[in-house]
Short mmCIF file of C-alpha atoms in Angstrom, two decimals:
data_model
loop_
_atom_site.label_atom_id
_atom_site.label_comp_id
_atom_site.label_asym_id
_atom_site.label_seq_id
_atom_site.Cartn_x
_atom_site.Cartn_y
_atom_site.Cartn_z
CA SER T 16 -58.47 -103.46 37.33
CA ALA T 17 -59.72 -100.36 35.56
CA VAL T 18 -58.13 -97.33 33.95
CA ILE T 19 -59.60 -94.09 35.20
CA SER T 20 -59.02 -90.56 33.97
CA GLN T 21 -60.05 -87.27 35.51
CA LYS T 22 -60.40 -83.79 34.10
CA PRO T 23 -59.12 -81.29 34.92
CA SER T 24 -55.96 -82.51 36.60
CA ARG T 25 -55.70 -79.24 38.50
CA ASP T 26 -57.37 -75.87 38.64
CA ILE T 27 -57.21 -72.59 40.49
CA CYS T 28 -60.63 -71.07 41.04
CA GLN T 29 -62.01 -67.96 42.63
CA ARG T 30 -64.17 -67.95 45.69
CA GLY T 31 -67.87 -68.21 44.92
CA THR T 32 -67.50 -70.01 41.59
CA SER T 33 -68.19 -73.67 40.76
CA LEU T 34 -66.05 -76.36 39.17
CA THR T 35 -67.18 -79.58 37.54
CA ILE T 36 -64.78 -82.52 37.65
CA GLN T 37 -65.15 -85.34 35.17
CA CYS T 38 -64.32 -89.00 35.75
CA GLN T 39 -64.07 -91.45 32.85
CA VAL T 40 -63.55 -95.22 33.18
CA ASP T 41 -62.37 -97.56 30.43
CA SER T 42 -64.95 -100.22 31.28
CA GLN T 43 -68.52 -100.37 32.52
CA VAL T 44 -68.78 -100.29 36.30
CA THR T 45 -71.77 -100.11 38.58
CA MET T 46 -70.22 -98.41 41.56
CA MET T 47 -68.28 -95.16 41.47
CA PHE T 48 -67.16 -93.09 44.41
CA TRP T 49 -65.99 -89.55 45.00
CA TYR T 50 -63.45 -88.71 47.71
CA ARG T 51 -61.91 -85.55 49.06
CA GLN T 52 -58.37 -85.37 50.37
CA GLN T 53 -57.60 -82.13 52.16
CA PRO T 54 -53.93 -81.06 52.32
CA GLY T 55 -51.90 -83.49 54.39
CA GLN T 56 -54.99 -85.49 55.31
CA SER T 57 -56.48 -88.86 54.57
CA LEU T 58 -59.28 -89.57 52.12
CA THR T 59 -62.88 -88.87 53.05
CA LEU T 60 -65.75 -90.34 51.08
CA ILE T 61 -68.09 -87.69 49.71
CA ALA T 62 -70.66 -89.89 47.99
CA THR T 63 -71.37 -93.12 46.18
CA ALA T 64 -72.65 -92.72 42.63
CA ASN T 65 -74.44 -95.68 41.11
CA GLN T 66 -75.84 -95.49 37.61
CA GLY T 67 -79.59 -95.19 37.51
CA SER T 68 -80.03 -93.90 41.05
CA GLU T 69 -79.42 -90.76 43.06
CA ALA T 70 -76.02 -90.41 44.64
CA THR T 71 -75.75 -91.35 48.30
CA TYR T 72 -73.96 -88.71 50.35
CA GLU T 73 -71.94 -89.25 53.48
CA SER T 74 -72.51 -87.31 56.66
CA GLY T 75 -71.26 -83.77 56.29
CA PHE T 76 -71.69 -83.62 52.51
CA VAL T 77 -74.83 -82.32 50.81
CA ILE T 78 -76.12 -82.42 47.27
CA ASP T 79 -76.42 -78.65 46.97
CA LYS T 80 -72.70 -78.26 47.59
CA PHE T 81 -71.50 -81.36 45.72
CA PRO T 82 -74.01 -82.30 43.00
CA ILE T 83 -73.10 -85.52 41.22
CA SER T 84 -74.22 -86.91 37.89
CA ARG T 85 -73.89 -90.51 36.70
CA PRO T 86 -75.37 -90.63 33.21
CA ASN T 87 -73.92 -94.01 32.21
CA LEU T 88 -71.73 -96.87 33.39
CA THR T 89 -68.42 -95.27 32.38
CA PHE T 90 -68.78 -91.61 33.37
CA SER T 91 -69.53 -89.38 36.34
CA THR T 92 -69.15 -85.74 37.29
CA LEU T 93 -68.74 -84.01 40.63
CA THR T 94 -69.42 -80.29 40.94
CA VAL T 95 -67.95 -78.26 43.76
CA SER T 96 -70.35 -75.34 44.14
CA ASN T 97 -69.96 -71.88 45.57
CA MET T 98 -66.36 -72.60 46.44
CA SER T 99 -64.46 -71.25 49.41
CA PRO T 100 -60.76 -71.66 50.29
CA GLU T 101 -61.75 -74.54 52.57
CA ASP T 102 -62.67 -76.53 49.45
CA SER T 103 -59.03 -76.57 48.36
CA SER T 104 -58.30 -80.28 48.17
CA ILE T 105 -57.57 -83.17 45.90
CA TYR T 106 -60.78 -84.72 44.60
CA LEU T 107 -60.54 -88.35 43.53
CA CYS T 108 -62.97 -90.65 41.86
CA SER T 109 -62.75 -94.39 42.22
CA VAL T 110 -64.53 -97.47 40.94
CA ASP T 111 -65.30 -100.89 42.25
CA PRO T 112 -65.05 -103.14 39.19
CA GLY T 113 -67.28 -105.70 40.86
CA GLN T 114 -66.49 -109.41 40.90
CA GLY T 115 -67.05 -109.40 44.66
CA HIS T 116 -63.57 -108.27 45.57
CA TYR T 117 -64.50 -104.83 46.92
CA GLU T 118 -61.20 -103.17 46.07
CA GLN T 119 -61.37 -99.77 44.50
CA TYR T 120 -59.22 -98.28 41.78
CA PHE T 121 -58.58 -94.58 41.80
CA GLY T 122 -58.23 -91.88 39.24
CA PRO T 123 -55.23 -89.53 39.30
CA GLY T 124 -57.14 -86.87 41.18
CA THR T 125 -58.00 -83.21 40.59
CA ARG T 126 -56.00 -80.70 42.59
CA LEU T 127 -58.25 -77.75 43.36
CA THR T 128 -57.03 -74.48 44.80
CA VAL T 129 -59.60 -71.85 45.73
CA THR T 130 -58.36 -68.28 46.15
CA ALA H 27 -68.60 -97.76 63.81
CA GLN H 28 -65.68 -98.81 61.71
CA LYS H 29 -62.31 -97.27 62.34
CA VAL H 30 -58.79 -97.64 61.00
CA THR H 31 -55.79 -96.44 62.99
CA GLN H 32 -52.31 -95.93 61.64
CA ALA H 33 -50.43 -94.73 64.68
CA GLN H 34 -47.21 -93.96 62.82
CA THR H 35 -47.59 -90.58 61.19
CA GLU H 36 -44.09 -90.48 59.73
CA ILE H 37 -41.29 -93.01 59.40
CA SER H 38 -37.81 -92.29 58.10
CA VAL H 39 -35.35 -95.07 57.23
CA VAL H 40 -32.13 -95.48 55.34
CA GLU H 41 -32.15 -97.44 52.12
CA LYS H 42 -31.96 -101.24 52.53
CA GLU H 43 -33.48 -101.15 55.99
CA ASP H 44 -36.64 -103.16 56.65
CA VAL H 45 -39.67 -101.17 57.77
CA THR H 46 -43.08 -102.18 59.12
CA LEU H 47 -46.17 -100.01 58.84
CA ASP H 48 -48.82 -100.70 61.45
CA CYS H 49 -52.58 -100.80 60.92
CA VAL H 50 -55.21 -101.53 63.55
CA TYR H 51 -58.90 -101.67 62.72
CA GLU H 52 -62.25 -101.83 64.47
CA THR H 53 -65.37 -103.42 63.05
CA ARG H 54 -68.47 -105.29 64.17
CA ASP H 55 -68.86 -107.10 60.87
CA THR H 56 -67.69 -110.67 60.53
CA THR H 57 -67.17 -110.22 56.80
CA TYR H 58 -64.85 -107.42 55.84
CA TYR H 59 -61.91 -106.59 53.61
CA LEU H 60 -58.67 -104.83 54.41
CA PHE H 61 -56.52 -102.99 51.92
CA TRP H 62 -53.23 -101.19 51.56
CA TYR H 63 -52.77 -98.33 49.12
CA LYS H 64 -49.64 -96.37 48.20
CA GLN H 65 -49.77 -92.67 47.36
CA PRO H 66 -46.47 -91.47 45.86
CA PRO H 67 -45.71 -87.75 45.54
CA SER H 68 -47.55 -87.69 42.21
CA GLY H 69 -50.77 -88.13 44.20
CA GLU H 70 -52.32 -91.14 42.53
CA LEU H 71 -53.49 -93.94 44.82
CA VAL H 72 -52.05 -97.33 43.91
CA PHE H 73 -53.79 -100.48 45.10
CA LEU H 74 -51.32 -102.90 46.76
CA ILE H 75 -53.28 -105.69 48.39
CA ARG H 76 -56.71 -106.91 49.51
CA ARG H 77 -57.29 -109.38 52.33
CA ASN H 78 -60.68 -110.74 53.42
CA SER H 79 -61.59 -111.47 57.01
CA PHE H 80 -61.64 -115.22 56.51
CA ASP H 81 -58.12 -115.46 55.14
CA GLU H 82 -55.43 -114.97 57.74
CA GLN H 83 -52.62 -116.28 55.61
CA ASN H 84 -49.72 -113.93 55.37
CA GLU H 85 -48.78 -112.82 51.91
CA ILE H 86 -45.50 -111.98 50.29
CA SER H 87 -45.04 -110.15 47.02
CA GLY H 88 -41.44 -109.43 46.22
CA ARG H 89 -40.12 -107.09 48.89
CA TYR H 90 -43.61 -106.55 50.31
CA SER H 91 -45.28 -108.73 52.92
CA TRP H 92 -48.45 -108.43 54.93
CA ASN H 93 -49.32 -109.89 58.32
CA PHE H 94 -53.04 -110.16 59.14
CA GLN H 95 -53.95 -111.09 62.71
CA LYS H 96 -57.64 -111.10 63.62
CA SER H 97 -56.83 -111.72 67.28
CA THR H 98 -55.22 -108.29 67.51
CA SER H 99 -57.26 -106.64 64.71
CA SER H 100 -54.07 -105.75 62.90
CA PHE H 101 -52.99 -105.79 59.28
CA ASN H 102 -49.35 -104.75 59.17
CA PHE H 103 -47.25 -104.12 56.09
CA THR H 104 -43.51 -104.79 55.88
CA ILE H 105 -41.13 -103.58 53.21
CA THR H 106 -37.89 -105.51 53.10
CA ALA H 107 -34.69 -103.86 51.89
CA SER H 108 -36.41 -100.53 51.38
CA GLN H 109 -35.60 -98.38 48.37
CA VAL H 110 -35.88 -94.66 47.71
CA VAL H 111 -38.78 -95.36 45.33
CA ASP H 112 -40.75 -96.71 48.29
CA SER H 113 -41.03 -93.17 49.64
CA ALA H 114 -44.75 -92.41 49.71
CA VAL H 115 -47.77 -92.14 51.95
CA TYR H 116 -49.25 -95.55 52.69
CA PHE H 117 -52.91 -95.94 53.60
CA CYS H 118 -54.64 -98.85 55.25
CA ALA H 119 -58.37 -99.13 54.53
CA LEU H 120 -61.37 -101.19 55.63
CA SER H 121 -64.53 -102.24 53.80
CA GLU H 122 -67.36 -103.62 55.92
CA VAL H 123 -69.25 -105.79 53.49
CA GLU H 124 -72.27 -106.42 55.70
CA THR H 125 -73.00 -102.84 56.70
CA SER H 126 -71.30 -100.66 54.11
CA GLY H 127 -70.75 -102.71 50.98
CA SER H 128 -67.83 -101.33 49.01
CA ARG H 129 -67.45 -98.10 50.96
CA LEU H 130 -63.88 -97.67 52.20
CA THR H 131 -62.77 -96.20 55.51
CA PHE H 132 -59.17 -95.03 55.37
CA GLY H 133 -56.62 -94.65 58.10
CA GLU H 134 -54.74 -91.38 58.45
CA GLY H 135 -51.80 -92.66 56.49
CA THR H 136 -48.10 -93.14 57.21
CA GLN H 137 -45.55 -90.99 55.42
CA LEU H 138 -42.54 -93.20 54.65
CA THR H 139 -39.30 -91.54 53.66
CA VAL H 140 -36.44 -93.74 52.48
CA ASN H 141 -33.15 -91.90 52.43
CA PRO H 142 -30.25 -92.94 50.22
#
């Protein structure tokens, strides 16, 4: 498994501003993922972030709105840009530690409220 | 396209009752993985189990057991002698190795409430 931390744990932001969420892993991993969980909903994959390549975004998510950085094998950031109340969600990062098992381990999440 | 269905939105039981959470999936891949995750009120997702498409053996871990049946595309989760601490949202998820690699598709989740 892997130990994952996220910062901030929660934030309240104003409409039109941007927030950068950090994800730190205690070991080197190739594959990291960012998910959104809207209130009372399931998890939706935003993008896959592999070190050394551009993030791959899922349908309905664009780089201008959710820019992602992956500077090394233990760290990634997700920015939520030009926020609106509809962006109020929990944002979670996860990692696949490899070894061919395909399970993912999740960070504690960032609870974002946009007013 | 892959799909995971958890038809039970909410389940409420009394402590010590057994409860089964249903999960039905759709995939065209022959190689895939199925997972169960627990999300307690704190919000963190906890990995419970992984099962690959070639292993239909049922698994038991303490009070938890899982029944994987490819013939019905189901991967059900049973909690025996439920406890209040089992109260959480439980998610079933699918990874299609051939077409999607590690990407996970989640079901809508089942909110389990265990009352004392």
